[in-house]
Amino acid sequence: MRVIFTIFFITCAINSHSQNNDFSIDFKHSNPSIVFSEVEIYIKKSETGVFVFARKGDSASYRHSISNEDFEKLKNKILSIKPSDVINVNRNCLDSGTTEITFSEADFVPLNSVKYTVDCLSISDDKTSKKDFLNTVKLILELAKFNFEDLK
């Protein structure tokens, strides 16, 4: 009887977790040439809402919530990024940072994620193949109440 109850409990737990639509977006920017240039933003959607956790440099992190509509807009922006536009691009630049966006559908499955990394991202990339990535970065920064200039 205990075995049947245990199997039933595990099955219910897995089904309930797979239906709760947990999504997370992890944004990181850093420049090894500039001390305290790190910007980290983590956006998490769960059953209780959508929360933004943000930290810039050596300052304390903070948290606030955003609407489901803003999260869906961001999610669609991320999904609009074409992998071929951001991979295998060799750029030569001095003193510039690395910008990463990682999107995952569930926290407990780390292999179920997509990660984009772009070096030397600049505001002038709106005229290049990286414009969708740049527009996504701008939206992430806006939702975290940061500016593009915060990326040193």
PDB file of C-alpha atoms in Angstrom:
ATOM      1  CA  MET A   1       0.000   0.000   0.000  1.00  0.00           C
ATOM      2  CA  ARG A   2       2.848   2.411   0.814  1.00  0.00           C
ATOM      3  CA  VAL A   3       4.426   1.768  -2.570  1.00  0.00           C
ATOM      4  CA  ILE A   4       1.181   2.600  -4.380  1.00  0.00           C
ATOM      5  CA  PHE A   5       0.740   5.767  -2.299  1.00  0.00           C
ATOM      6  CA  THR A   6       4.344   6.816  -2.973  1.00  0.00           C
ATOM      7  CA  ILE A   7       3.993   6.256  -6.726  1.00  0.00           C
ATOM      8  CA  PHE A   8       0.698   8.192  -6.732  1.00  0.00           C
ATOM      9  CA  PHE A   9       2.239  11.080  -4.766  1.00  0.00           C
ATOM     10  CA  ILE A  10       5.281  11.325  -7.055  1.00  0.00           C
ATOM     11  CA  THR A  11       3.101  11.214 -10.172  1.00  0.00           C
ATOM     12  CA  CYS A  12       0.868  14.006  -8.848  1.00  0.00           C
ATOM     13  CA  ALA A  13       3.869  16.115  -7.882  1.00  0.00           C
ATOM     14  CA  ILE A  14       5.455  15.759 -11.320  1.00  0.00           C
ATOM     15  CA  ASN A  15       2.196  16.533 -13.107  1.00  0.00           C
ATOM     16  CA  SER A  16       1.446  19.571 -10.963  1.00  0.00           C
ATOM     17  CA  HIS A  17       4.963  20.957 -11.442  1.00  0.00           C
ATOM     18  CA  SER A  18       4.903  20.415 -15.199  1.00  0.00           C
ATOM     19  CA  GLN A  19       1.648  22.368 -15.459  1.00  0.00           C
ATOM     20  CA  ASN A  20       2.640  25.418 -13.403  1.00  0.00           C
ATOM     21  CA  ASN A  21       4.386  27.200 -16.300  1.00  0.00           C
ATOM     22  CA  ASP A  22       7.585  28.162 -14.502  1.00  0.00           C
ATOM     23  CA  PHE A  23       9.877  30.196 -16.716  1.00  0.00           C
ATOM     24  CA  SER A  24      13.046  32.054 -15.937  1.00  0.00           C
ATOM     25  CA  ILE A  25      15.265  34.529 -17.743  1.00  0.00           C
ATOM     26  CA  ASP A  26      18.802  35.154 -16.577  1.00  0.00           C
ATOM     27  CA  PHE A  27      20.676  38.197 -17.892  1.00  0.00           C
ATOM     28  CA  LYS A  28      24.345  38.906 -17.218  1.00  0.00           C
ATOM     29  CA  HIS A  29      26.728  41.549 -18.458  1.00  0.00           C
ATOM     30  CA  SER A  30      30.314  42.006 -17.391  1.00  0.00           C
ATOM     31  CA  ASN A  31      33.451  43.717 -18.561  1.00  0.00           C
ATOM     32  CA  PRO A  32      36.674  42.285 -17.165  1.00  0.00           C
ATOM     33  CA  SER A  33      38.449  45.603 -17.792  1.00  0.00           C
ATOM     34  CA  ILE A  34      36.141  47.546 -15.444  1.00  0.00           C
ATOM     35  CA  VAL A  35      35.849  46.775 -11.749  1.00  0.00           C
ATOM     36  CA  PHE A  36      32.246  46.322 -10.512  1.00  0.00           C
ATOM     37  CA  SER A  37      30.823  46.466 -14.043  1.00  0.00           C
ATOM     38  CA  GLU A  38      28.644  43.395 -13.563  1.00  0.00           C
ATOM     39  CA  VAL A  39      24.922  43.659 -14.169  1.00  0.00           C
ATOM     40  CA  GLU A  40      22.798  40.660 -13.220  1.00  0.00           C
ATOM     41  CA  ILE A  41      19.055  40.415 -13.757  1.00  0.00           C
ATOM     42  CA  TYR A  42      16.959  37.357 -13.021  1.00  0.00           C
ATOM     43  CA  ILE A  43      13.291  37.299 -14.054  1.00  0.00           C
ATOM     44  CA  LYS A  44      11.152  34.458 -12.744  1.00  0.00           C
ATOM     45  CA  LYS A  45       7.556  33.604 -13.574  1.00  0.00           C
ATOM     46  CA  SER A  46       5.760  31.293 -11.193  1.00  0.00           C
ATOM     47  CA  GLU A  47       2.259  30.657  -9.934  1.00  0.00           C
ATOM     48  CA  THR A  48       2.556  33.604  -7.535  1.00  0.00           C
ATOM     49  CA  GLY A  49       3.595  36.213 -10.123  1.00  0.00           C
ATOM     50  CA  VAL A  50       6.515  37.537 -12.121  1.00  0.00           C
ATOM     51  CA  PHE A  51       9.491  38.842 -10.163  1.00  0.00           C
ATOM     52  CA  VAL A  52      12.601  40.739 -11.206  1.00  0.00           C
ATOM     53  CA  PHE A  53      15.775  40.413  -9.136  1.00  0.00           C
ATOM     54  CA  ALA A  54      18.499  42.854 -10.166  1.00  0.00           C
ATOM     55  CA  ARG A  55      22.007  43.854  -9.109  1.00  0.00           C
ATOM     56  CA  LYS A  56      24.467  46.314 -10.590  1.00  0.00           C
ATOM     57  CA  GLY A  57      28.147  46.428  -9.671  1.00  0.00           C
ATOM     58  CA  ASP A  58      28.824  46.124  -5.977  1.00  0.00           C
ATOM     59  CA  SER A  59      25.442  47.567  -4.973  1.00  0.00           C
ATOM     60  CA  ALA A  60      22.808  45.585  -3.132  1.00  0.00           C
ATOM     61  CA  SER A  61      20.304  43.601  -5.137  1.00  0.00           C
ATOM     62  CA  TYR A  62      16.627  44.468  -5.196  1.00  0.00           C
ATOM     63  CA  ARG A  63      13.376  42.824  -6.190  1.00  0.00           C
ATOM     64  CA  HIS A  64      10.136  44.029  -7.721  1.00  0.00           C
ATOM     65  CA  SER A  65       7.281  42.509  -9.680  1.00  0.00           C
ATOM     66  CA  ILE A  66       6.153  43.046 -13.260  1.00  0.00           C
ATOM     67  CA  SER A  67       2.944  42.210 -15.064  1.00  0.00           C
ATOM     68  CA  ASN A  68       2.305  38.940 -16.889  1.00  0.00           C
ATOM     69  CA  GLU A  69       1.852  40.998 -20.067  1.00  0.00           C
ATOM     70  CA  ASP A  70       5.347  42.490 -19.737  1.00  0.00           C
ATOM     71  CA  PHE A  71       6.777  39.026 -19.154  1.00  0.00           C
ATOM     72  CA  GLU A  72       5.006  37.595 -22.223  1.00  0.00           C
ATOM     73  CA  LYS A  73       6.292  40.510 -24.305  1.00  0.00           C
ATOM     74  CA  LEU A  74       9.834  39.751 -23.115  1.00  0.00           C
ATOM     75  CA  LYS A  75       9.416  36.036 -23.708  1.00  0.00           C
ATOM     76  CA  ASN A  76       8.266  36.702 -27.291  1.00  0.00           C
ATOM     77  CA  LYS A  77      11.245  39.022 -27.850  1.00  0.00           C
ATOM     78  CA  ILE A  78      13.626  36.299 -26.709  1.00  0.00           C
ATOM     79  CA  LEU A  79      11.928  33.739 -28.935  1.00  0.00           C
ATOM     80  CA  SER A  80      12.292  36.122 -31.896  1.00  0.00           C
ATOM     81  CA  ILE A  81      16.097  36.016 -31.649  1.00  0.00           C
ATOM     82  CA  LYS A  82      17.488  33.906 -34.453  1.00  0.00           C
ATOM     83  CA  PRO A  83      20.406  31.780 -33.218  1.00  0.00           C
ATOM     84  CA  SER A  84      22.226  32.262 -36.514  1.00  0.00           C
ATOM     85  CA  ASP A  85      22.255  36.024 -35.886  1.00  0.00           C
ATOM     86  CA  VAL A  86      24.176  35.795 -32.623  1.00  0.00           C
ATOM     87  CA  ILE A  87      26.459  32.789 -32.968  1.00  0.00           C
ATOM     88  CA  ASN A  88      29.742  32.485 -34.790  1.00  0.00           C
ATOM     89  CA  VAL A  89      30.226  36.216 -35.087  1.00  0.00           C
ATOM     90  CA  ASN A  90      33.840  37.253 -34.584  1.00  0.00           C
ATOM     91  CA  ARG A  91      34.194  40.778 -33.322  1.00  0.00           C
ATOM     92  CA  ASN A  92      37.312  42.651 -32.464  1.00  0.00           C
ATOM     93  CA  CYS A  93      36.900  45.333 -29.880  1.00  0.00           C
ATOM     94  CA  LEU A  94      38.821  46.719 -26.971  1.00  0.00           C
ATOM     95  CA  ASP A  95      37.537  47.099 -23.426  1.00  0.00           C
ATOM     96  CA  SER A  96      34.060  45.807 -24.107  1.00  0.00           C
ATOM     97  CA  GLY A  97      31.879  43.437 -22.202  1.00  0.00           C
ATOM     98  CA  THR A  98      30.088  40.171 -22.659  1.00  0.00           C
ATOM     99  CA  THR A  99      26.296  40.041 -22.556  1.00  0.00           C
ATOM    100  CA  GLU A 100      24.400  36.796 -21.903  1.00  0.00           C
ATOM    101  CA  ILE A 101      20.732  35.879 -21.936  1.00  0.00           C
ATOM    102  CA  THR A 102      19.683  32.445 -20.693  1.00  0.00           C
ATOM    103  CA  PHE A 103      16.070  31.325 -21.002  1.00  0.00           C
ATOM    104  CA  SER A 104      14.755  28.185 -19.366  1.00  0.00           C
ATOM    105  CA  GLU A 105      11.356  26.648 -19.027  1.00  0.00           C
ATOM    106  CA  ALA A 106      11.835  25.042 -15.611  1.00  0.00           C
ATOM    107  CA  ASP A 107      14.375  25.563 -12.856  1.00  0.00           C
ATOM    108  CA  PHE A 108      14.856  21.911 -12.035  1.00  0.00           C
ATOM    109  CA  VAL A 109      15.925  20.945 -15.565  1.00  0.00           C
ATOM    110  CA  PRO A 110      19.104  22.935 -16.223  1.00  0.00           C
ATOM    111  CA  LEU A 111      19.667  21.226 -19.563  1.00  0.00           C
ATOM    112  CA  ASN A 112      16.354  22.594 -20.810  1.00  0.00           C
ATOM    113  CA  SER A 113      17.675  26.097 -21.494  1.00  0.00           C
ATOM    114  CA  VAL A 114      18.933  28.304 -24.289  1.00  0.00           C
ATOM    115  CA  LYS A 115      21.849  30.680 -23.815  1.00  0.00           C
ATOM    116  CA  TYR A 116      22.887  33.504 -26.124  1.00  0.00           C
ATOM    117  CA  THR A 117      26.207  35.290 -25.627  1.00  0.00           C
ATOM    118  CA  VAL A 118      27.304  38.407 -27.506  1.00  0.00           C
ATOM    119  CA  ASP A 119      30.592  40.231 -27.092  1.00  0.00           C
ATOM    120  CA  CYS A 120      30.991  43.954 -27.715  1.00  0.00           C
ATOM    121  CA  LEU A 121      27.258  44.731 -27.815  1.00  0.00           C
ATOM    122  CA  SER A 122      26.615  48.379 -28.635  1.00  0.00           C
ATOM    123  CA  ILE A 123      23.668  50.622 -29.338  1.00  0.00           C
ATOM    124  CA  SER A 124      24.737  50.721 -33.007  1.00  0.00           C
ATOM    125  CA  ASP A 125      23.913  47.011 -33.322  1.00  0.00           C
ATOM    126  CA  ASP A 126      20.362  48.068 -34.209  1.00  0.00           C
ATOM    127  CA  LYS A 127      21.635  48.111 -37.795  1.00  0.00           C
ATOM    128  CA  THR A 128      23.215  44.649 -37.661  1.00  0.00           C
ATOM    129  CA  SER A 129      22.021  41.063 -37.435  1.00  0.00           C
ATOM    130  CA  LYS A 130      22.093  41.431 -33.648  1.00  0.00           C
ATOM    131  CA  LYS A 131      19.211  43.926 -33.562  1.00  0.00           C
ATOM    132  CA  ASP A 132      16.735  41.389 -32.084  1.00  0.00           C
ATOM    133  CA  PHE A 133      19.239  40.545 -29.344  1.00  0.00           C
ATOM    134  CA  LEU A 134      19.843  44.253 -28.694  1.00  0.00           C
ATOM    135  CA  ASN A 135      16.105  45.010 -28.507  1.00  0.00           C
ATOM    136  CA  THR A 136      15.666  42.135 -26.057  1.00  0.00           C
ATOM    137  CA  VAL A 137      18.507  43.473 -23.899  1.00  0.00           C
ATOM    138  CA  LYS A 138      16.904  46.928 -23.906  1.00  0.00           C
ATOM    139  CA  LEU A 139      13.580  45.464 -22.762  1.00  0.00           C
ATOM    140  CA  ILE A 140      15.237  43.417 -20.000  1.00  0.00           C
ATOM    141  CA  LEU A 141      17.041  46.533 -18.767  1.00  0.00           C
ATOM    142  CA  GLU A 142      13.824  48.555 -18.884  1.00  0.00           C
ATOM    143  CA  LEU A 143      11.938  45.939 -16.850  1.00  0.00           C
ATOM    144  CA  ALA A 144      14.797  45.933 -14.313  1.00  0.00           C
ATOM    145  CA  LYS A 145      14.734  49.763 -14.212  1.00  0.00           C
ATOM    146  CA  PHE A 146      18.227  50.060 -15.687  1.00  0.00           C
ATOM    147  CA  ASN A 147      19.535  51.907 -18.754  1.00  0.00           C
ATOM    148  CA  PHE A 148      21.710  50.676 -21.606  1.00  0.00           C
ATOM    149  CA  GLU A 149      24.414  53.024 -20.317  1.00  0.00           C
ATOM    150  CA  ASP A 150      24.594  50.864 -17.178  1.00  0.00           C
ATOM    151  CA  LEU A 151      26.338  48.241 -19.315  1.00  0.00           C
ATOM    152  CA  LYS A 152      29.933  49.383 -19.079  1.00  0.00           C
TER     153      LYS A 152
END
